[in-house]
CSV table of C-alpha atoms in Angstrom, one decimal:
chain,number,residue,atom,x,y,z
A,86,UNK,CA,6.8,42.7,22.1
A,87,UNK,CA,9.2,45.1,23.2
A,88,UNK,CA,10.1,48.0,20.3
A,89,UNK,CA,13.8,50.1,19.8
A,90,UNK,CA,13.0,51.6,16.6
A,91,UNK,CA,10.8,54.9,15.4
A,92,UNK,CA,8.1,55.4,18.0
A,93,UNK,CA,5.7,57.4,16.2
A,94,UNK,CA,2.2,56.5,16.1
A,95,UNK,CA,2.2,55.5,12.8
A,96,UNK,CA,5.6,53.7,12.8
A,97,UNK,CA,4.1,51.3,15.7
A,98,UNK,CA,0.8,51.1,13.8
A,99,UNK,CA,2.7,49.6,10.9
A,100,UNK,CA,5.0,47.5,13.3
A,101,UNK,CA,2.0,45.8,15.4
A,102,UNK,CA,0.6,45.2,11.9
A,103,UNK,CA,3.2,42.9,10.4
A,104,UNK,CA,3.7,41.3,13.7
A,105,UNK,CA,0.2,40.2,13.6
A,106,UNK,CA,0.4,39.1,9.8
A,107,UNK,CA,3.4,37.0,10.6
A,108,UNK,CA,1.8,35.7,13.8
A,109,UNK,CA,-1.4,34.5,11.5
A,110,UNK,CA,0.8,32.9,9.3
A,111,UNK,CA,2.6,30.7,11.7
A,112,UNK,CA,-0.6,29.6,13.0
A,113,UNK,CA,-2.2,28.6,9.8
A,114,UNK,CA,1.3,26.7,8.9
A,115,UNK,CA,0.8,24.6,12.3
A,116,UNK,CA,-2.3,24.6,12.0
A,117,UNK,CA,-3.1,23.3,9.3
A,118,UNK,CA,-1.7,19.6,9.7
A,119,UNK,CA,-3.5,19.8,13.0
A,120,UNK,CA,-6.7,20.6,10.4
A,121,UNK,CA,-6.3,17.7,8.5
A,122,UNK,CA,-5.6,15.3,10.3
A,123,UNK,CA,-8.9,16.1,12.7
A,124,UNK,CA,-10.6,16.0,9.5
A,125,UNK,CA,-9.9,12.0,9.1
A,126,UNK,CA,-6.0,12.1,7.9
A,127,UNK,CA,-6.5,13.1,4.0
A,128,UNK,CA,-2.6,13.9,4.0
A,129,UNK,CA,-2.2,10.9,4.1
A,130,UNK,CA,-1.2,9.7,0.7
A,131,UNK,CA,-1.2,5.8,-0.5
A,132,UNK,CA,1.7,4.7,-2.3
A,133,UNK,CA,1.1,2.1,-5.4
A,134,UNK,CA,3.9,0.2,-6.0
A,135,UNK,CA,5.0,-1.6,-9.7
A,136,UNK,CA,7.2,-3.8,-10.5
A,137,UNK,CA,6.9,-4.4,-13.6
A,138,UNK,CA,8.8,-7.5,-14.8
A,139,UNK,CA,12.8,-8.5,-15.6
A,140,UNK,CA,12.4,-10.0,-19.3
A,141,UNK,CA,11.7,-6.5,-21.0
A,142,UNK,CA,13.1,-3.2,-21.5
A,143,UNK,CA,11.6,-0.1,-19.7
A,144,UNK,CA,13.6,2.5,-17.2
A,145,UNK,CA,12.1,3.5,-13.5
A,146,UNK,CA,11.4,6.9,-15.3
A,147,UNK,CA,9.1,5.4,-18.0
A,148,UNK,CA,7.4,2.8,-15.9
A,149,UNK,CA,6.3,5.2,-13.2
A,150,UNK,CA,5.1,7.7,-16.4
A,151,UNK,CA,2.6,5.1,-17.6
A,152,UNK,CA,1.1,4.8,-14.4
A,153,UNK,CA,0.8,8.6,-12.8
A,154,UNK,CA,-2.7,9.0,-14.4
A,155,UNK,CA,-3.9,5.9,-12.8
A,156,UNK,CA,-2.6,7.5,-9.6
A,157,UNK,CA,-4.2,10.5,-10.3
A,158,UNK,CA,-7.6,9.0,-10.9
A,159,UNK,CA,-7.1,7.5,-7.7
A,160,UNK,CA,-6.5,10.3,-6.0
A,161,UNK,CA,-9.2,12.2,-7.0
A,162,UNK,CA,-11.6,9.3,-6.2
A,163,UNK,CA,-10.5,8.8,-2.9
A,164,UNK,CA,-9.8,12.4,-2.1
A,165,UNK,CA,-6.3,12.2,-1.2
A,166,UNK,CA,-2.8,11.9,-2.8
A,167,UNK,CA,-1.8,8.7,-4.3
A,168,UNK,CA,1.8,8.3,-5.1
A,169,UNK,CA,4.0,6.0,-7.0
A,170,UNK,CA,7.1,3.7,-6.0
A,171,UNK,CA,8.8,1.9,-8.7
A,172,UNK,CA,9.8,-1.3,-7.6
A,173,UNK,CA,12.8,-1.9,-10.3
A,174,UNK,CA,14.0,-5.4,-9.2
A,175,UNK,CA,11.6,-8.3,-7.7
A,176,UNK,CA,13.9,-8.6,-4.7
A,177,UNK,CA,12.6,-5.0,-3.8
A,178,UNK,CA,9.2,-5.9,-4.7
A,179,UNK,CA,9.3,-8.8,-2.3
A,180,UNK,CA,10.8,-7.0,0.4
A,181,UNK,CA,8.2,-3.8,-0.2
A,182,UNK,CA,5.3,-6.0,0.5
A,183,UNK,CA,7.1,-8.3,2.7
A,184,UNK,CA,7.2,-4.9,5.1
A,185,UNK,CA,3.6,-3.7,3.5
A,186,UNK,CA,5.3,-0.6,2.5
A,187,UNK,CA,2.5,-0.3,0.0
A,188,UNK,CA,-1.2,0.2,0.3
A,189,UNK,CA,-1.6,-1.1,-3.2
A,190,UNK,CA,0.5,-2.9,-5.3
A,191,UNK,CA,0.9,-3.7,-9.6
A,192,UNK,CA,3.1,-6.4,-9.5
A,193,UNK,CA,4.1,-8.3,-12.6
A,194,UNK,CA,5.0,-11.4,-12.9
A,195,UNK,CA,2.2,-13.7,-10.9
A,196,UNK,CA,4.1,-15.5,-8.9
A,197,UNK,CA,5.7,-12.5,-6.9
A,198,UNK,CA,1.9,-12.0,-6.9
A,199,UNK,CA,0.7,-14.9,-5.5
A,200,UNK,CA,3.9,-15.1,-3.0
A,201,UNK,CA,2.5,-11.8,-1.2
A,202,UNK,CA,-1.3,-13.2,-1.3
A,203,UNK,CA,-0.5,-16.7,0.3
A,204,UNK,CA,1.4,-15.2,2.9
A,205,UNK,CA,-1.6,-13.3,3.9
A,206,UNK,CA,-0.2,-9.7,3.9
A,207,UNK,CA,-2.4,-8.5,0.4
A,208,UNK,CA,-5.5,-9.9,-1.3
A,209,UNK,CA,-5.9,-10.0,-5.0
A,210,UNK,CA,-7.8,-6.6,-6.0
A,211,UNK,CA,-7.9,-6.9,-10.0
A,212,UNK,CA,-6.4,-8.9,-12.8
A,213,UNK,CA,-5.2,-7.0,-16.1
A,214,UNK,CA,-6.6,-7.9,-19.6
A,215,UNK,CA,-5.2,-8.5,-21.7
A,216,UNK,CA,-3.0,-11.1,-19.6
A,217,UNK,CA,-5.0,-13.4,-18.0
A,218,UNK,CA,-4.1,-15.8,-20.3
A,219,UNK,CA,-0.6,-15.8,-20.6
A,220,UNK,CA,1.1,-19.4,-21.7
A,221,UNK,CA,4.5,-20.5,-21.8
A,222,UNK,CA,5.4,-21.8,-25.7
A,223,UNK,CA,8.1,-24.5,-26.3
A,224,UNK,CA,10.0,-23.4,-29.6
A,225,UNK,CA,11.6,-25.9,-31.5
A,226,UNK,CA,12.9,-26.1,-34.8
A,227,UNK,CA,11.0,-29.5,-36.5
A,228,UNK,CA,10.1,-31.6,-33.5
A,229,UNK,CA,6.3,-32.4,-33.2
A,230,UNK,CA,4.8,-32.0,-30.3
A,231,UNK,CA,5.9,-33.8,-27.3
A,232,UNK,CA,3.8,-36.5,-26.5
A,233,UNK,CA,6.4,-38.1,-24.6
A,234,UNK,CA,8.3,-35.6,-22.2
A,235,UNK,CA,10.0,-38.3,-20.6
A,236,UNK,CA,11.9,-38.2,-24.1
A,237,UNK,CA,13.5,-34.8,-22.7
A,238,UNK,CA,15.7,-36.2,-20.4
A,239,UNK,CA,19.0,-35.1,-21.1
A,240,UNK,CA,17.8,-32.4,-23.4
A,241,UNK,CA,18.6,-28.6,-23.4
A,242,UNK,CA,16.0,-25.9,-22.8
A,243,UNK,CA,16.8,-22.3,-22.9
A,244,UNK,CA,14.2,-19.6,-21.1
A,245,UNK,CA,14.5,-16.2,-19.2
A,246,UNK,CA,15.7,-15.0,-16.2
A,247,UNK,CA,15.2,-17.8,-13.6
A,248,UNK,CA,12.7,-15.7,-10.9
A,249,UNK,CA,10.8,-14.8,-14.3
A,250,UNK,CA,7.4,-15.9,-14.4
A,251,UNK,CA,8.2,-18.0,-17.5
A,252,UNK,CA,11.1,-19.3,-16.2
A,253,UNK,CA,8.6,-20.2,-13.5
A,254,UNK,CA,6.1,-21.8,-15.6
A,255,UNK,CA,8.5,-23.7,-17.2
A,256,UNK,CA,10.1,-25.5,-14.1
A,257,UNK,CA,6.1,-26.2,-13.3
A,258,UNK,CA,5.5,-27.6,-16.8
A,259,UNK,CA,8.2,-30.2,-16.1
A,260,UNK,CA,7.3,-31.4,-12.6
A,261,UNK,CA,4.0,-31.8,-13.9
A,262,UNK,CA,5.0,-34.4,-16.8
A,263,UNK,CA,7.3,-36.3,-14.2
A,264,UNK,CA,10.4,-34.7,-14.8
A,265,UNK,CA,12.6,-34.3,-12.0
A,266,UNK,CA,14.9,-31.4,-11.0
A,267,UNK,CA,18.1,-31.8,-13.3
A,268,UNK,CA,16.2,-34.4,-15.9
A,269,UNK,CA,16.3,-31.4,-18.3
A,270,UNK,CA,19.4,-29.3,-19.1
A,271,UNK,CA,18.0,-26.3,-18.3
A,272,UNK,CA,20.0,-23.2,-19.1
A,273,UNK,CA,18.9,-18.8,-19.0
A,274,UNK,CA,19.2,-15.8,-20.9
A,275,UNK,CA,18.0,-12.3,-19.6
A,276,UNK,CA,15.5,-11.4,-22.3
A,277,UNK,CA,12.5,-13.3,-23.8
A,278,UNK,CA,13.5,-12.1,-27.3
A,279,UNK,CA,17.0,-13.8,-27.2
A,280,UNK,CA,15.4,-17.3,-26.7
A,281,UNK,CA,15.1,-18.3,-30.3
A,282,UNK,CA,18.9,-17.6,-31.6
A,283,UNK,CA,19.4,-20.5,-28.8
A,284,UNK,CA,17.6,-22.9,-30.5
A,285,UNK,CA,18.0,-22.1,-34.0
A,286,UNK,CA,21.8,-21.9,-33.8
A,287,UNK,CA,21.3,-25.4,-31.9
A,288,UNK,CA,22.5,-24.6,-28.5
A,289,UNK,CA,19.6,-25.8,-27.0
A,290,UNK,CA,16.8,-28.2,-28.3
A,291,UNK,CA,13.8,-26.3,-26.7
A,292,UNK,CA,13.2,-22.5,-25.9
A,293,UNK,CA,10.6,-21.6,-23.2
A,294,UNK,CA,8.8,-17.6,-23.7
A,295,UNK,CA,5.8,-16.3,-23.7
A,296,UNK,CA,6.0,-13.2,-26.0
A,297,UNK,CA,3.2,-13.4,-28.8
A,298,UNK,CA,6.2,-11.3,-30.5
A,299,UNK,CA,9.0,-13.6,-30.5
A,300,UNK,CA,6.0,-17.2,-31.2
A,301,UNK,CA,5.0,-14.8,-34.2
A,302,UNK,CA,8.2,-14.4,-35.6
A,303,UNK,CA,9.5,-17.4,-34.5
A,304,UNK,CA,6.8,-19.2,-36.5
A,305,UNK,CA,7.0,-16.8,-39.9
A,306,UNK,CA,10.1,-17.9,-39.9
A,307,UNK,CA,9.2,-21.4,-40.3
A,308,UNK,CA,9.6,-22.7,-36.1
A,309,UNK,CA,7.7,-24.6,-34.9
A,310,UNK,CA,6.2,-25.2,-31.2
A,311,UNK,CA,6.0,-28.4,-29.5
A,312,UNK,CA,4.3,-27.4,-26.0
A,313,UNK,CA,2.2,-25.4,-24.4
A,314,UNK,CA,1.2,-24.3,-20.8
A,315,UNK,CA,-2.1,-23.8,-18.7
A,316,UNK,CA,-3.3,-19.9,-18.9
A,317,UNK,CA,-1.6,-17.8,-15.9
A,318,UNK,CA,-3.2,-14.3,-15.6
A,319,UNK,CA,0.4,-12.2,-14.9
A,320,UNK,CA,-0.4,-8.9,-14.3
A,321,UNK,CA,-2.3,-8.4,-10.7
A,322,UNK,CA,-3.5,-5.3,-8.7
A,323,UNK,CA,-2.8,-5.8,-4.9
A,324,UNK,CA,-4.2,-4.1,-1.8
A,325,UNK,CA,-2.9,-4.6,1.8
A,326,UNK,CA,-4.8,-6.4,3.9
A,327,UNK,CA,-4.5,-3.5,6.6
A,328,UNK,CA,-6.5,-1.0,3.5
A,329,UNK,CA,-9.7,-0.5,5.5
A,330,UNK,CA,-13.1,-1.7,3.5
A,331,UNK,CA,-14.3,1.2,2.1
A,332,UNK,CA,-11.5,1.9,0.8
A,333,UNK,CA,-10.2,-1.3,-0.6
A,334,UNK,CA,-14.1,-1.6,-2.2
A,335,UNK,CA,-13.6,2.1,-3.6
A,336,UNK,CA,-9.9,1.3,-5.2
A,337,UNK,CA,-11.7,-1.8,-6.4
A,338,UNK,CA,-14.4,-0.2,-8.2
A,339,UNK,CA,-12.6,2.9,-10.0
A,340,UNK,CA,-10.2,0.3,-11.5
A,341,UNK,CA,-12.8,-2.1,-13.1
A,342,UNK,CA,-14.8,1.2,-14.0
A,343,UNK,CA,-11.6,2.7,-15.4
A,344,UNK,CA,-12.8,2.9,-19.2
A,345,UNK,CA,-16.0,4.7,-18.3
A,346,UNK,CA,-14.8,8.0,-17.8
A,347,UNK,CA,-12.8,10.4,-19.9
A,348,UNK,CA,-10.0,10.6,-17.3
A,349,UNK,CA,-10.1,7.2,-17.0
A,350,UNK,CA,-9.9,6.4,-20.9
A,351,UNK,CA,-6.8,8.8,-21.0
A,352,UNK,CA,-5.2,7.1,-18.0
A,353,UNK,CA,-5.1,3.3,-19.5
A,354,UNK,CA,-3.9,4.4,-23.1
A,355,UNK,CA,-0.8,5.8,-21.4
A,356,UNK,CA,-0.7,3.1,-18.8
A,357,UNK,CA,-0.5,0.8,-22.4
A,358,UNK,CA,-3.6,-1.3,-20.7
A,359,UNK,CA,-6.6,-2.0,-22.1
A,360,UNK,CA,-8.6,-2.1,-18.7
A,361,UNK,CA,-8.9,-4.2,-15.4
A,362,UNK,CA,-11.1,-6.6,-14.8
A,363,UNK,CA,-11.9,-8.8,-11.5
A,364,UNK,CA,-9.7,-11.5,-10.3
A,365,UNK,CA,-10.9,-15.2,-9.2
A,366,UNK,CA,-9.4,-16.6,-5.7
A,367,UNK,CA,-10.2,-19.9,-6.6
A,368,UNK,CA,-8.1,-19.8,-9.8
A,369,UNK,CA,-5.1,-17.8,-8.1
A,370,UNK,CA,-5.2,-20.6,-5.2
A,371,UNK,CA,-4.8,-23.2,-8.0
A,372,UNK,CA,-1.9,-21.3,-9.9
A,373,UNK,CA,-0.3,-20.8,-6.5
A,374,UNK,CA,0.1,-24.4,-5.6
A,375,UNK,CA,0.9,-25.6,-9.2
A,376,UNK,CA,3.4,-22.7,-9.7
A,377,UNK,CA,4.9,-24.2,-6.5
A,378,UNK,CA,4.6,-20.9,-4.7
């Protein structure tokens, strides 16, 4: 380094002595990415994606706030960061594990679930309780239950948003009692709550939801129900098929083992989940094919 100002030898003592702390810090600040990744890549951080449903309310903001402890849990487990990417609309859900842009995946409703899973992309890594029963209700206002459902034909039936897993479960509650495309006068609304106005103004002879909310109130207020569908669990935990095993197996374990710990204890009463439990892939193939997936 060549020098124009005060020459003295305690001026260049002081000179060569920032020159050298300046030189030390531009080596540790390329160095350091040079560090970790010879130390087996722990910058790298897996993204979690969640998508968690089109027939409620809840903002990108409050979704991705239930789940940061779960991420941080994660993280800590498997020593490196774990982020989080709300996936607000199922059409970006889709095309986020259609391009595995997500190690590991909450995705809510099943059949968005099962979609990613058949095509071989992601394997099913935990179901949530809580909702591995989940069943589609027919409201109606003093119909018995259907006995005949060829008697529907021509009937109206109100349900959700039509890519909405009850929407979904509907359509296969139909085919499986014979009832063709079109046979039923089928008709949507956005939100599960809005389904029984339909019927008890008479706009529709059935409503199809799944909210215990809107079957309580429905029948307090003197509904009745006339169907009822097979259990689908709807909340899944995903992993990519490209997650390497220990780490899939690691994942795997600190979400069944959530409620064990502390930290774990705080992170599913924000997440609003009681705890994870293990899927069955002879159950998801079942649902798959009946869903029509």
């Amino acid at each position: 380094m060549e020098y124009h100002g005060d020459k003295t030898p305690a001026a260049i003592g002081r000179n060569e002595a920032a020159w050298r702390a300046h030189a030390s810090a531009v080596a540790r600040r390329w160095l350091a990415p040079m560090i970790l990744l010879a130390a087996g890549g722990s910058a790298h951080a897996l993204v979690i994606g969640v998508t968690e449903g089109v027939t409620y309310r809840a903002s990108d903001s409050e979704i991705e706030a239930r789940f940061a402890l779960i991420a941080e849990v994660l993280s800590k487990t498997l020593k490196q960061p774990v982020t989080i990417k709300v996936l607000s609309s199922y059409g970006s859900a889709r095309e986020a594990l259609k391009q595995q842009q997500v190690e590991l995946a909450f995705v809510h409703p099943a059949h968005v679930a099962f979609e990613a899973t058949k095509g071989g992309g992601y394997k099913g890594l935990a179901w949530t309780a809580g909702f591995t029963e989940y069943k589609v209700s027919f409201l109606c206002k003093d119909m018995q239950p259907i006995s005949n459902w060829k008697e529907m034909t021509g009937k109206s039936l109100v349900m959700p948003d039509p890519d909405s897993i009850t929407s979904v479960i509907t359509r296969a509650m139909l085919r499986e009692q014979g009832l063709q495309e079109g046979a039923v006068k089928l008709s949507n609304t956005r939100y599960q709550d809005a389904v029984p106005f339909y019927v008890q103004n008479g706009f529709t002879a059935y409503g199809a939801t799944a909210s215990a909310g809107v079957i309580k109130a429905w029948k307090t207020a003197g509904g009745k129900t006339c169907a009822e569908s097979r259990a689908v669990p709807i909340k899944q935990w995903l992993m990519s098929s490209k997650l390497d095993a220990t780490t899939a197996a690691t994942v795997r374990e600190a979400l069944l083992q959530l409620g064990q710990s502390e930290g774990g204890k705080r992170a599913l009463a924000t997440s609003s989940y009681s705890g994870f439990v293990a899927p069955s892939v002879e159950i998801e193939k079942a649902l798959t094919a009946w869903l029509g997936v």
